[in-house]
Every structure is written in C-alpha cells, then in structure tokens.
Short mmCIF file of C-alpha atoms in Angstrom, two decimals:
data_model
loop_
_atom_site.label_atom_id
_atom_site.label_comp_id
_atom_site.label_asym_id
_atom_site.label_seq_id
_atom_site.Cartn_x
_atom_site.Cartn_y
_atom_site.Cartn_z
CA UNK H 1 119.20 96.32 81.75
CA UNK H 2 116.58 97.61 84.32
CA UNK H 3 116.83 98.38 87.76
CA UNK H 4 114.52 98.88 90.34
CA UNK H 5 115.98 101.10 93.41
CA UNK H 6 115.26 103.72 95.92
CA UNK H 7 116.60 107.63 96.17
CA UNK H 8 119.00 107.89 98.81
CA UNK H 9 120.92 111.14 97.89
CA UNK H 10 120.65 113.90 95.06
CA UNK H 11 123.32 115.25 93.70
CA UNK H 12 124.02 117.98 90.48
CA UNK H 13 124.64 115.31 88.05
CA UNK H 14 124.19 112.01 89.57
CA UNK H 15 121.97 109.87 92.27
CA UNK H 16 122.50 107.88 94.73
CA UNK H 17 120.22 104.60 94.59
CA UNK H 18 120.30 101.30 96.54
CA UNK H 19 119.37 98.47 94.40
CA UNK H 20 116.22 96.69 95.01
CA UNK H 21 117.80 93.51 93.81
CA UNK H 22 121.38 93.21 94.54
CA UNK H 23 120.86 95.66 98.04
CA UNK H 24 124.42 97.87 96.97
CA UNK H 25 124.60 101.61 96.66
CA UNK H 26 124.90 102.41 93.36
CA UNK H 27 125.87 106.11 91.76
CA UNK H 28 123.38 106.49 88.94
CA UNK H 29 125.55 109.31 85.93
CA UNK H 30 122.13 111.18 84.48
CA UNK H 31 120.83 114.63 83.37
CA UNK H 32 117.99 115.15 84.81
CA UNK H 33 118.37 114.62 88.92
CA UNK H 34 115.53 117.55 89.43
CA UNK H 35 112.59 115.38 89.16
CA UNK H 36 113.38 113.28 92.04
CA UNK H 37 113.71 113.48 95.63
CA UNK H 38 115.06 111.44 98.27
CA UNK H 39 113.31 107.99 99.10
CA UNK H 40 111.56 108.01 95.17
CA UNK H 41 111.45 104.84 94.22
CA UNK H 42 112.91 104.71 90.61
CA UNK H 43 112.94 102.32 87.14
CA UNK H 44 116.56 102.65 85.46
CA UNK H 45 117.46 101.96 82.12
CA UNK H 46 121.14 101.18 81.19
CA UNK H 47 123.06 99.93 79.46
CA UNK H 48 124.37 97.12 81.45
CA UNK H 49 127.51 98.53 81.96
CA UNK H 50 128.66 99.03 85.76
CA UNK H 51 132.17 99.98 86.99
CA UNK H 52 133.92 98.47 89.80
CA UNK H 53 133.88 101.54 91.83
CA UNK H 54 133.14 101.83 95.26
CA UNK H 55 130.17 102.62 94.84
CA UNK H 56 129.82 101.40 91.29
CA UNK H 57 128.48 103.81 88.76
CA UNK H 58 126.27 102.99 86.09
CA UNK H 59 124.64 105.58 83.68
CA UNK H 60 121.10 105.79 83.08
CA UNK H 61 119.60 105.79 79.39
CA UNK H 62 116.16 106.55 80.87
CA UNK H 63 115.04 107.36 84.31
CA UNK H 64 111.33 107.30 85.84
CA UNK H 65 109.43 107.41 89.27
CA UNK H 66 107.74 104.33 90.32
CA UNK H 67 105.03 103.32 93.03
CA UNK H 68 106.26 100.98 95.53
CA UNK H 69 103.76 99.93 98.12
#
C-alpha cells in the first residue's frame, strides 16, 4: 500500500505522519528517519499492515520525499 502524508515529528526510529487520505496520525517503524525533517511531505510503502494502536503504527518498506504544492 502507499501513503501520502506529512512530517509532523522525528523520532530515533520512527515518524510521526498525518495521512493525506484518511487525516489520522500515524507512527511510521523505519530506519532511516535522518533524511527528513518536520513538515516533509512523504510517499510510504508498506505493507498494508496497520495496528490498532493509538496512534496506529505501520512500518515502512520504502520511504521518499515528495513535492506537495
């Protein structure tokens, strides 16, 4: 699955991303959170998976800037 979403915190090991689509918080489980910054807007890859967490977690096969305009 892909989704579309927006930076909102940066953490060691995970993101924090609201969801362009559904507008939730999501925690996004990846490797390599020192490419992006707060208010990137970012493409993830997963597997489709999410748990019912608050905030659900999901965890990204592939992670990538985007331009939003």
């Amino acid at each position: 699955m892909i989704m579309c979403a927006k930076v909102l915190e940066v953490n060691n090991d995970n993101l924090l991303v609201h969801d362009n689509s559904t507008e939730q918080d999501v925690v996004v489980n990846t490797s390599c959170t020192c490419r992006f910054n707060v208010d990137d807007h970012v493409k993830i890859i997963y597997n489709g998976a999410m748990t019912n967490s608050l905030p659900p977690q999901i965890s990204s096969q592939k992670i990538c800037k985007i331009n939003c305009r």
